[in-house]
Short mmCIF file of C-alpha atoms in Angstrom, two decimals:
data_model
loop_
_atom_site.label_atom_id
_atom_site.label_comp_id
_atom_site.label_asym_id
_atom_site.label_seq_id
_atom_site.Cartn_x
_atom_site.Cartn_y
_atom_site.Cartn_z
CA MET I 1 -8.30 -10.05 34.23
CA ARG I 2 -12.18 -11.28 33.16
CA LYS I 3 -14.12 -13.93 31.10
CA LEU I 4 -16.70 -12.15 29.03
CA TYR I 5 -19.47 -14.18 29.29
CA PRO I 6 -20.58 -14.86 33.59
CA LEU I 7 -20.51 -10.64 33.04
CA LEU I 8 -23.03 -10.55 30.08
CA VAL I 9 -25.10 -12.74 32.10
CA LEU I 10 -25.56 -10.83 35.18
CA LEU I 11 -26.07 -7.65 33.40
CA ALA I 12 -28.96 -8.97 30.24
CA ALA I 13 -30.94 -10.64 33.71
CA GLY I 14 -31.74 -6.92 34.63
CA GLU I 15 -31.14 -4.79 32.10
CA ALA I 16 -31.89 -6.45 29.13
CA GLY I 17 -35.04 -4.15 29.03
CA ALA I 18 -33.87 -0.48 28.74
CA GLN I 19 -32.98 -1.02 25.03
CA THR I 20 -35.98 -2.02 22.30
CA PHE I 21 -34.26 -5.33 22.47
CA THR I 22 -36.63 -8.29 22.67
CA PRO I 23 -36.11 -11.10 24.86
CA ALA I 24 -36.25 -13.84 22.25
CA GLU I 25 -32.55 -11.26 21.32
CA THR I 26 -31.09 -11.17 23.79
CA ALA I 27 -31.31 -14.95 25.29
CA ARG I 28 -29.41 -15.56 21.72
CA TRP I 29 -26.93 -12.68 22.27
CA GLN I 30 -26.67 -14.99 25.97
CA ARG I 31 -25.87 -18.10 24.18
CA GLN I 32 -23.74 -17.05 22.10
CA ALA I 33 -21.64 -14.67 24.74
CA GLN I 34 -21.11 -18.25 26.61
CA ARG I 35 -19.03 -19.06 23.75
CA VAL I 36 -17.09 -16.08 24.03
CA HIS I 37 -13.28 -15.25 26.54
CA ILE I 38 -12.10 -11.84 27.46
CA VAL I 39 -9.17 -10.76 29.50
CA ARG I 40 -7.20 -7.41 29.74
CA ASP I 41 -4.29 -7.40 30.09
CA THR I 42 -2.55 -5.02 32.62
CA TRP I 43 -3.48 -2.66 30.28
CA GLY I 44 -5.55 -3.43 29.48
CA VAL I 45 -5.73 -4.53 25.86
CA PRO I 46 -8.46 -7.04 25.23
CA HIS I 47 -7.36 -10.99 24.53
CA ILE I 48 -10.78 -12.12 22.32
CA THR I 49 -11.53 -15.91 21.62
CA GLY I 50 -14.14 -17.71 20.77
CA LYS I 51 -15.45 -20.64 18.48
CA THR I 52 -16.39 -19.23 15.20
CA ASP I 53 -15.09 -16.48 14.29
CA ALA I 54 -18.07 -14.43 13.96
CA ASP I 55 -17.78 -15.86 18.19
CA ALA I 56 -14.42 -13.53 18.41
CA VAL I 57 -16.29 -10.69 16.38
CA PHE I 58 -19.43 -10.43 18.95
CA GLY I 59 -16.95 -9.87 21.55
CA LEU I 60 -14.52 -7.47 20.09
CA LEU I 61 -17.59 -5.56 19.48
CA TYR I 62 -18.97 -5.93 22.91
CA THR I 63 -14.86 -4.31 23.92
CA GLN I 64 -14.72 -2.12 21.47
CA CYS I 65 -18.10 -0.38 22.06
CA GLU I 66 -16.79 -0.91 26.58
CA ASP I 67 -13.73 1.20 25.36
CA ASP I 68 -15.28 4.20 22.85
CA PHE I 69 -18.41 3.34 22.48
CA ALA I 70 -19.01 7.41 21.62
CA ARG I 71 -16.07 6.81 18.53
CA VAL I 72 -18.33 3.60 16.81
CA GLU I 73 -20.92 5.30 16.95
CA ASP I 74 -19.44 8.06 15.02
CA ASN I 75 -17.49 6.57 12.85
CA TYR I 76 -20.90 4.39 11.68
CA ILE I 77 -23.15 8.28 11.59
CA THR I 78 -19.97 9.54 8.67
CA ALA I 79 -20.58 6.09 6.63
CA LEU I 80 -24.38 6.43 6.96
CA GLY I 81 -24.25 10.15 5.78
CA ARG I 82 -26.08 11.78 9.13
CA GLN I 83 -24.16 13.09 10.49
CA ALA I 84 -26.62 16.91 10.41
CA GLU I 85 -29.00 15.11 11.98
CA VAL I 86 -26.61 15.92 15.23
CA GLN I 87 -24.48 18.10 13.80
CA GLY I 88 -26.25 20.61 12.16
CA GLU I 89 -26.77 22.15 8.85
CA ALA I 90 -23.06 22.60 7.99
CA ALA I 91 -22.57 18.56 7.87
CA LEU I 92 -24.92 18.79 5.02
CA TYR I 93 -22.80 18.19 1.73
CA GLU I 94 -20.04 15.41 3.94
CA ASP I 95 -23.34 14.20 4.25
CA LEU I 96 -24.62 14.12 0.35
CA ARG I 97 -20.68 13.60 -0.36
CA GLN I 98 -21.13 10.34 1.65
CA ARG I 99 -25.16 9.46 0.03
CA LEU I 100 -23.77 10.35 -3.73
CA PHE I 101 -21.70 6.91 -3.18
CA LEU I 102 -22.88 4.50 -1.78
CA ASP I 103 -26.33 4.63 0.47
CA SER I 104 -27.99 2.22 2.94
CA ALA I 105 -30.59 0.88 0.31
CA ARG I 106 -27.96 -0.72 -2.10
CA ALA I 107 -25.52 -2.11 1.11
CA VAL I 108 -28.56 -4.03 2.52
CA GLY I 109 -28.57 -5.29 -1.88
CA ILE I 110 -24.96 -6.11 -1.56
CA TYR I 111 -25.25 -7.72 1.74
CA GLN I 112 -28.26 -9.75 0.90
CA ARG I 113 -26.27 -11.78 -2.19
CA SER I 114 -22.80 -11.77 0.29
CA PRO I 115 -21.12 -15.60 1.03
CA ARG I 116 -22.06 -17.09 4.35
CA TRP I 117 -19.24 -16.98 5.90
CA MET I 118 -19.52 -13.27 5.34
CA LYS I 119 -23.05 -12.45 6.30
CA ASP I 120 -21.76 -14.45 10.05
CA LEU I 121 -19.39 -12.24 10.63
CA LEU I 122 -21.50 -8.78 9.43
CA HIS I 123 -24.17 -10.05 11.89
CA ALA I 124 -21.46 -11.05 14.81
CA PHE I 125 -20.93 -7.13 13.90
CA ALA I 126 -24.27 -6.10 15.27
CA ASP I 127 -25.39 -8.58 17.84
CA GLY I 128 -22.67 -7.43 19.82
CA THR I 129 -22.60 -4.14 19.86
CA ASN I 130 -27.35 -4.48 20.11
CA TYR I 131 -25.68 -6.58 23.26
CA TYR I 132 -23.24 -3.64 24.71
CA LEU I 133 -25.87 -0.75 24.14
CA ALA I 134 -28.79 -4.04 25.83
CA THR I 135 -26.18 -4.99 28.72
CA HIS I 136 -25.56 -0.70 29.39
CA PRO I 137 -28.28 1.57 29.32
CA THR I 138 -26.56 4.14 30.91
CA VAL I 139 -25.50 4.75 27.48
CA LYS I 140 -26.95 7.14 24.77
CA PRO I 141 -26.43 6.83 21.82
CA ARG I 142 -26.76 9.99 19.39
CA LEU I 143 -28.59 9.07 16.63
CA LEU I 144 -28.59 5.23 16.63
CA HIS I 145 -29.96 2.92 18.25
CA ARG I 146 -29.25 -0.58 16.84
CA PHE I 147 -26.46 -1.37 14.55
CA GLN I 148 -27.26 -3.75 11.35
CA PRO I 149 -25.78 -7.04 9.87
CA TRP I 150 -25.40 -4.30 7.06
CA MET I 151 -23.32 -0.93 7.99
CA PRO I 152 -19.61 -2.21 8.08
CA LEU I 153 -19.68 -2.24 4.11
CA LEU I 154 -20.00 1.21 4.30
CA PHE I 155 -17.02 1.18 5.54
CA SER I 156 -15.27 -1.33 4.09
CA GLU I 157 -10.97 -0.93 4.80
CA GLY I 158 -10.07 0.88 7.63
CA SER I 159 -8.45 4.29 6.45
CA ILE I 160 -8.66 7.60 8.49
CA GLY I 161 -10.96 8.90 5.22
CA GLY I 162 -12.85 6.93 2.94
CA ASN I 163 -12.36 7.00 -0.61
CA VAL I 164 -15.11 9.49 -1.11
CA SER I 165 -13.08 11.99 0.99
CA VAL I 166 -10.36 12.87 -1.82
CA VAL I 167 -13.60 15.11 -3.58
CA PRO I 168 -13.41 18.17 -2.86
CA LEU I 169 -16.38 19.66 -1.05
CA ASP I 170 -16.48 23.01 -1.57
CA ARG I 171 -16.47 21.95 -5.56
CA LEU I 172 -19.91 19.24 -4.94
CA LYS I 173 -21.71 22.61 -2.77
CA ALA I 174 -21.25 24.56 -4.90
CA PHE I 175 -22.45 22.76 -7.76
CA TYR I 176 -25.93 21.43 -5.74
CA SER I 177 -26.33 24.71 -3.88
CA GLN I 178 -25.77 26.86 -6.76
CA PRO I 179 -25.85 27.50 -9.64
CA LYS I 180 -23.74 25.12 -11.38
CA LYS I 181 -19.75 27.31 -11.42
CA THR I 182 -17.27 26.20 -10.42
CA SER I 183 -13.68 25.30 -10.93
CA TRP I 184 -11.55 22.14 -10.75
CA GLN I 185 -9.74 20.85 -7.52
CA ALA I 186 -6.47 18.92 -7.37
CA PRO I 187 -8.46 15.21 -5.37
CA PHE I 188 -4.80 16.62 -2.92
CA PRO I 189 -4.05 19.58 -2.21
CA LYS I 190 -1.41 20.48 -0.79
CA ALA I 191 -0.71 20.38 2.44
CA ASP I 192 0.39 24.02 5.21
CA PRO I 193 3.71 23.77 6.43
CA LEU I 194 1.86 26.30 8.77
CA ARG I 195 -0.37 23.54 10.07
CA ALA I 196 2.02 20.76 9.60
CA ASP I 197 1.55 19.70 13.19
CA ASP I 198 -2.20 19.96 13.46
CA GLU I 199 -2.31 16.21 12.23
CA PRO I 200 -0.80 14.36 13.12
CA VAL I 201 0.61 13.53 8.55
CA GLY I 202 3.06 10.74 7.69
CA SER I 203 2.46 6.68 8.59
CA ASN I 204 6.04 5.30 8.44
CA GLY I 205 6.57 0.56 7.55
CA PHE I 206 10.03 -0.74 8.13
CA ALA I 207 10.51 -4.16 6.97
CA ILE I 208 14.09 -5.53 7.74
CA GLY I 209 15.24 -8.86 6.05
CA ALA I 210 16.78 -11.83 8.19
CA SER I 211 20.27 -10.65 6.50
CA LYS I 212 19.89 -7.27 8.59
CA SER I 213 18.32 -8.81 12.03
CA ALA I 214 19.55 -9.62 14.63
CA SER I 215 17.98 -12.41 15.30
CA GLY I 216 18.33 -13.50 11.78
CA HIS I 217 14.72 -13.67 11.49
CA PRO I 218 12.83 -10.80 9.80
CA LEU I 219 11.15 -8.03 11.71
CA LEU I 220 7.63 -5.48 10.67
CA LEU I 221 7.37 -1.91 12.22
CA ILE I 222 4.08 -0.72 12.20
CA ASN I 223 4.15 3.03 12.96
CA PRO I 224 0.68 5.22 11.87
CA HIS I 225 1.14 8.86 11.85
CA THR I 226 -3.12 8.52 13.01
CA SER I 227 -4.30 10.14 16.41
CA PHE I 228 -3.78 8.56 19.40
CA TYR I 229 -7.08 7.71 19.99
CA PHE I 230 -8.52 7.25 16.36
CA ARG I 231 -8.16 3.47 16.84
CA SER I 232 -8.05 0.10 19.60
CA GLU I 233 -5.89 -2.77 20.13
CA VAL I 234 -7.29 -5.72 20.08
CA GLN I 235 -5.74 -9.38 19.63
CA MET I 236 -8.26 -11.34 18.36
CA THR I 237 -8.39 -15.36 18.14
CA SER I 238 -10.84 -18.58 17.32
CA ALA I 239 -10.85 -22.00 17.29
CA ALA I 240 -11.30 -21.80 13.67
CA GLY I 241 -7.75 -21.23 12.75
CA LEU I 242 -7.82 -17.28 13.04
CA ASN I 243 -5.06 -15.33 15.24
CA ALA I 244 -4.50 -11.89 15.18
CA TYR I 245 -3.23 -9.06 16.55
CA GLY I 246 -2.80 -5.49 16.28
CA ALA I 247 -5.14 -2.10 15.48
CA VAL I 248 -8.81 -1.57 14.84
CA THR I 249 -10.31 1.32 12.99
CA TRP I 250 -13.50 1.62 15.94
CA GLY I 251 -16.35 -0.65 14.50
CA GLN I 252 -14.64 -2.58 11.86
CA PHE I 253 -14.20 -6.09 12.46
CA PHE I 254 -11.20 -7.07 11.01
CA ILE I 255 -7.59 -5.69 12.48
CA TYR I 256 -6.02 -3.41 10.07
CA GLN I 257 -2.99 -3.75 10.35
CA GLY I 258 -0.40 -5.47 12.65
CA PHE I 259 0.60 -9.72 12.52
CA ASN I 260 -0.73 -12.58 13.43
CA GLU I 261 1.62 -16.49 14.44
CA LYS I 262 3.07 -16.25 10.43
CA CYS I 263 3.29 -12.85 8.82
CA GLY I 264 2.11 -8.95 10.10
CA TRP I 265 1.11 -5.98 7.66
CA MET I 266 0.84 -1.76 7.70
CA HIS I 267 -0.42 0.15 5.62
CA THR I 268 0.78 4.01 4.77
CA SER I 269 -1.82 6.08 2.65
CA SER I 270 -1.06 5.70 -1.57
CA GLN I 271 -1.47 7.67 -3.42
CA ALA I 272 -1.23 5.22 -6.61
CA ASP I 273 -3.89 6.81 -8.77
CA SER I 274 -6.81 4.57 -8.03
CA MET I 275 -9.37 6.86 -9.48
CA ASP I 276 -9.91 9.42 -12.15
CA GLU I 277 -12.24 12.59 -12.51
CA TYR I 278 -14.31 13.34 -15.95
CA LEU I 279 -16.29 15.56 -18.08
CA GLU I 280 -19.13 15.50 -18.96
CA THR I 281 -20.66 17.65 -22.12
CA VAL I 282 -24.68 18.02 -20.14
CA THR I 283 -27.40 19.87 -22.32
CA SER I 284 -30.75 20.29 -21.59
CA GLN I 285 -33.45 19.29 -24.07
CA ASP I 286 -36.60 19.27 -24.03
CA GLY I 287 -36.47 20.59 -19.93
CA LYS I 288 -34.59 17.17 -19.27
CA TYR I 289 -30.95 16.55 -18.67
CA VAL I 290 -28.74 14.32 -21.77
CA TYR I 291 -25.11 13.38 -22.30
CA LEU I 292 -23.14 13.28 -25.27
CA TYR I 293 -21.50 10.08 -25.31
CA ASP I 294 -19.58 8.27 -28.35
CA GLY I 295 -21.71 11.21 -30.48
CA LYS I 296 -24.92 10.16 -28.72
CA GLN I 297 -27.01 11.86 -25.77
CA LEU I 298 -28.50 10.28 -23.84
CA PRO I 299 -31.40 10.87 -20.66
CA LEU I 300 -28.83 11.63 -17.46
CA PRO I 301 -30.46 9.64 -14.85
CA THR I 302 -30.96 12.25 -11.48
CA ASP I 303 -31.99 10.95 -7.94
CA THR I 304 -33.45 12.57 -5.29
CA LEU I 305 -31.96 12.68 -1.95
CA SER I 306 -34.60 13.94 0.95
CA LEU I 307 -31.25 14.13 3.89
CA ARG I 308 -32.15 14.92 7.16
CA TYR I 309 -30.74 17.94 9.85
CA VAL I 310 -30.99 19.40 12.27
CA LYS I 311 -31.40 23.28 13.43
CA ASP I 312 -32.48 25.22 16.64
CA GLY I 313 -33.98 22.13 17.87
CA GLN I 314 -35.72 20.99 14.48
CA ARG I 315 -35.32 18.24 12.74
CA LEU I 316 -35.60 19.24 8.76
CA ARG I 317 -35.07 17.75 5.53
CA ARG I 318 -33.38 18.75 2.72
CA THR I 319 -34.08 17.34 -0.96
CA PHE I 320 -31.09 17.65 -3.91
CA THR I 321 -31.82 16.20 -7.35
CA THR I 322 -28.76 14.60 -8.09
CA TYR I 323 -27.07 13.49 -11.57
CA ARG I 324 -24.59 10.27 -12.48
CA THR I 325 -23.20 8.68 -15.71
CA PRO I 326 -22.38 5.41 -15.58
CA HIS I 327 -18.23 6.93 -14.72
CA GLY I 328 -20.06 7.93 -11.52
CA PRO I 329 -22.28 10.65 -9.28
CA VAL I 330 -21.53 14.36 -10.53
CA VAL I 331 -20.29 16.49 -7.50
CA GLY I 332 -19.35 19.41 -9.56
CA GLN I 333 -18.18 21.28 -12.65
CA GLN I 334 -15.24 23.17 -14.83
CA GLY I 335 -16.07 25.67 -17.11
CA ASP I 336 -19.18 24.20 -19.36
CA LYS I 337 -17.77 21.21 -18.47
CA TRP I 338 -19.53 18.58 -14.76
CA VAL I 339 -17.48 15.74 -13.35
CA THR I 340 -18.13 13.22 -12.29
CA VAL I 341 -16.37 10.93 -10.26
CA LYS I 342 -15.02 6.99 -10.79
CA MET I 343 -13.53 4.99 -7.93
CA MET I 344 -13.56 1.22 -6.90
CA ASP I 345 -17.15 0.68 -6.29
CA THR I 346 -16.80 -3.04 -4.54
CA PRO I 347 -17.88 -3.01 -1.17
CA LEU I 348 -17.93 -6.82 -0.90
CA GLU I 349 -14.50 -7.39 -1.51
CA ALA I 350 -13.58 -4.55 0.18
CA LEU I 351 -14.48 -5.97 2.83
CA GLU I 352 -13.45 -10.08 2.04
CA GLN I 353 -10.03 -8.45 2.01
CA SER I 354 -9.81 -6.82 5.09
CA TYR I 355 -11.12 -9.52 6.81
CA LEU I 356 -9.79 -12.11 4.76
CA ARG I 357 -5.61 -11.22 4.93
CA THR I 358 -5.54 -11.11 8.71
CA LYS I 359 -6.05 -15.42 8.01
CA ALA I 360 -2.58 -15.53 5.85
CA HIS I 361 0.04 -17.22 6.56
CA ASP I 362 3.15 -16.36 3.89
CA TYR I 363 3.73 -14.48 0.69
CA ALA I 364 1.78 -16.81 -1.40
CA SER I 365 -1.25 -16.51 1.00
CA PHE I 366 -1.36 -13.00 1.12
CA ARG I 367 -0.98 -12.26 -2.61
CA GLU I 368 -3.50 -14.19 -2.91
CA VAL I 369 -5.87 -12.37 -0.91
CA MET I 370 -4.76 -8.92 -2.88
CA ARG I 371 -6.10 -10.53 -5.27
CA LEU I 372 -9.78 -9.13 -5.11
CA ASN I 373 -9.25 -5.69 -5.50
CA GLY I 374 -10.66 -4.08 -2.84
CA ASN I 375 -8.08 -1.98 -1.62
CA ALA I 376 -7.98 1.50 -3.81
CA SER I 377 -6.00 3.72 -0.43
CA ASN I 378 -2.83 2.46 0.81
CA ASN I 379 0.48 0.60 0.56
CA THR I 380 1.26 -2.52 2.60
CA VAL I 381 4.96 -3.52 3.78
CA PHE I 382 4.27 -6.71 5.20
CA ALA I 383 6.87 -9.85 6.39
CA ASP I 384 6.57 -13.37 6.84
CA ASN I 385 8.45 -15.86 9.03
CA THR I 386 9.93 -18.01 6.19
CA GLY I 387 12.01 -14.50 6.20
CA THR I 388 10.13 -12.66 3.19
CA ILE I 389 9.90 -9.34 3.15
CA ALA I 390 7.81 -8.06 0.17
CA TYR I 391 6.11 -4.01 -0.66
CA TRP I 392 3.20 -3.21 -3.09
CA HIS I 393 2.29 0.19 -4.06
CA GLY I 394 -1.46 0.25 -3.60
CA ASN I 395 -3.78 -2.38 -4.47
CA PHE I 396 -6.85 -1.23 -7.21
CA MET I 397 -5.24 -0.12 -10.28
CA PRO I 398 -7.50 0.18 -13.24
CA ARG I 399 -5.47 0.16 -16.26
CA ARG I 400 -5.95 3.15 -18.01
CA PRO I 401 -5.56 3.63 -22.38
CA ALA I 402 -2.25 5.54 -23.50
CA GLY I 403 -1.84 8.80 -23.93
CA TYR I 404 -4.34 11.28 -21.58
CA ASP I 405 -2.55 13.28 -18.66
CA TRP I 406 -4.17 10.66 -16.27
CA ASN I 407 -3.00 14.09 -13.29
CA GLN I 408 -6.38 15.57 -14.52
CA PRO I 409 -10.16 15.22 -15.09
CA VAL I 410 -10.59 12.91 -18.47
CA ASP I 411 -12.83 13.73 -21.52
CA GLY I 412 -16.24 11.50 -20.69
CA SER I 413 -18.12 11.90 -24.23
CA THR I 414 -15.72 9.12 -25.44
CA LYS I 415 -15.27 5.41 -25.09
CA ALA I 416 -11.61 6.02 -25.96
CA THR I 417 -10.94 7.49 -22.31
CA GLU I 418 -12.02 4.30 -20.72
CA TRP I 419 -11.00 2.40 -18.22
CA GLN I 420 -9.44 -1.10 -19.33
CA GLY I 421 -10.30 -3.67 -16.34
CA LEU I 422 -7.75 -3.41 -13.50
CA HIS I 423 -3.91 -4.31 -13.87
CA LYS I 424 -3.44 -8.01 -11.95
CA VAL I 425 -1.31 -7.88 -8.76
CA GLU I 426 1.53 -8.91 -10.32
CA GLU I 427 1.72 -5.74 -12.97
CA LEU I 428 1.84 -3.26 -9.63
CA VAL I 429 4.83 -1.60 -9.38
CA GLN I 430 6.31 -3.94 -5.94
CA VAL I 431 9.61 -5.31 -4.14
CA LYS I 432 10.19 -8.50 -2.92
CA ASN I 433 12.90 -9.75 -1.08
CA PRO I 434 15.92 -6.60 -2.06
CA ALA I 435 19.38 -6.63 -2.39
CA SER I 436 19.24 -4.04 -0.04
CA GLY I 437 17.72 -6.49 3.19
CA PHE I 438 15.65 -3.61 3.51
CA ILE I 439 12.15 -1.67 2.63
CA GLN I 440 10.73 1.80 4.03
CA ASN I 441 8.21 3.85 2.96
CA CYS I 442 6.20 7.03 4.87
CA ASN I 443 2.79 7.52 1.61
CA SER I 444 5.88 8.70 -0.73
CA THR I 445 7.64 7.50 -3.33
CA PRO I 446 7.81 3.68 -4.45
CA TYR I 447 10.90 4.18 -6.31
CA THR I 448 13.33 4.66 -3.20
CA VAL I 449 11.07 1.97 -1.46
CA ALA I 450 14.48 -0.08 -0.61
CA GLY I 451 17.46 2.38 -1.17
CA PRO I 452 18.94 2.26 -4.89
CA GLY I 453 19.38 -0.23 -6.37
CA SER I 454 17.29 -2.47 -4.26
CA SER I 455 13.56 -0.62 -5.60
CA PRO I 456 11.51 -0.19 -8.63
CA GLU I 457 12.46 1.91 -11.05
CA ARG I 458 10.40 4.34 -12.05
CA LEU I 459 10.59 3.64 -16.10
CA SER I 460 9.30 0.66 -15.59
CA TYR I 461 5.70 1.47 -15.25
CA PRO I 462 2.86 3.81 -16.07
CA PRO I 463 2.44 7.46 -14.67
CA TYR I 464 -0.43 7.22 -13.38
CA MET I 465 1.02 4.13 -11.01
CA ALA I 466 3.05 5.87 -8.64
CA PRO I 467 2.32 9.88 -9.55
CA THR I 468 4.19 11.01 -6.29
CA PRO I 469 7.42 12.44 -5.42
CA ARG I 470 10.04 12.17 -2.80
CA THR I 471 7.86 13.62 -0.02
CA THR I 472 8.64 13.93 4.48
CA ALA I 473 6.21 12.43 6.73
CA ALA I 474 5.44 16.24 7.47
CA SER I 475 4.56 16.95 3.90
CA THR I 476 2.11 13.95 2.98
CA PRO I 477 -1.48 13.39 3.86
CA CYS I 478 -1.64 11.04 5.60
CA GLY I 479 -5.12 8.58 5.17
CA CYS I 480 -3.74 5.55 6.73
#
C-alpha cells in the first residue's frame, strides 16, 4: 500500500526533464499530486482519493498509465484516427472512418465550449497522463508524447467499439479508393459460428429484486464479456461526493460500469437502432457534385483529409477528398446512390452522461442523467439501495416517421425521412420493478428481459427501438 504524492515528488525531482514538459508544468503537477492518495489493495486494485473530482481523475490516469500505458495510448491513437502512423498503410481506412465523423479540430472547439466542471476533469485527465510520462522517462510512447485535454471528447463512452465501428470498412474503402461501385452491407453482420470462441461476446447483466434476495436487498451482477485486460478495476473517491467502484476503459476518466454507495449500473451492447443510412442522389454539374433534396440541386460539401502513414520506414501522406450531406459523411455507394450515415453527434453530452451517472444516488437521479441522451451503444441494467431495479433498452433514440423500413437505407432526397427529434427517456423500451422480481439481459431482445408477463410488450413500441431477435450470448456481437 502507498500514497501517491511522496513517490511522485521524489521521481519528479530527478526525471522531469526527460520529456518535453516545462518546470512550471511539473511543479503544478506536483502540487496536484499532493492532494491525491492512492492505495493498492492485495490484488493491486487502486483506491484513489482526491480533494476534488479532478484530483481523483488525475490519480486515476496516473494509475492507468502505471498499469498499462500502452493500452491507454493505443485507445487514443485509435480515437484520433492515427493508427496508420504506427501500424502502416493497412490502417488508413480505419483512420479515415474515424476522422469522417469527428476530428481533433472539432474536438478542440467542443472543449472550448465545455462547462467549467468538465474542463477541470479534462485537464486532470491530461495532467495525470503527462505527469506519468514526465516521471517515467524509460516509457517510450509509440506516437503520443503529450496528451491534450480535448482528447476524451473523441473517446466519450466505454464500449469496445465506438459508434463508427458499425460502418463497414470494405464499403468505405471501395468508395474512396476506386471507382464508386459497391453494395450496401448490414451494420451488424451475422456472427460466424465457427469463430464464436475467438473473442468474448455477449455481456450479461442481472438485477435481482429484494423479494428474490436472501438478504432482502437488491443485487446487481455485472458480467462484461470483454477480453481479460480490456479495462482496469478501480475505486475513485473525492471530498466533493465522488465514491464509485468498477471498471474503467483504458484512457477514460469515468467508471463505465460499477456502483457507488447508493446504486449500481452495468451495460450490455444494444442493437437498438440509434443510427440510419440515407441514399443520396448525387450528380455532377459543371465539374462539381450536387445532391438532390426536396426537389433542389444543392452543392455537395467536400473536404480534404490528409492522413499520415508509415511504409518501409518512411512517413508518407495520402490525401482524400471527402463528401457529406446534412445527414452525415458519405461512407459508400449502393447502385447509383451515395450512402451517408446519420448518428449521434454530441460528444460533450456523451462524456457528461458517462461521468455524471457515477454520482447518481437513486433511480430518479440516474434517469435524470439519462436525459442527456448521450449513450447510443448500450442498454443499462440498474439497481439502487432503496430496492429499485430497472432496465432501459438504449438511450439515444431518434424518433422516425412511420412508413419506412429503418433496417435499410432510406431515401435521403426528401425531408419526409428526417428524424423528428429524440424519444424521451420515458418512451424507451424499459422495465422498472417487474413483478417477476428479476431483470436479465445479454445483448438480446428486451421483450424477455424480466420473464413472461413482466417484460415490455413488443407491440407497445416502434419496431426500430428493438429490432434484435431473441438470441443467445454466443451469437450476439459485443461492444460492452
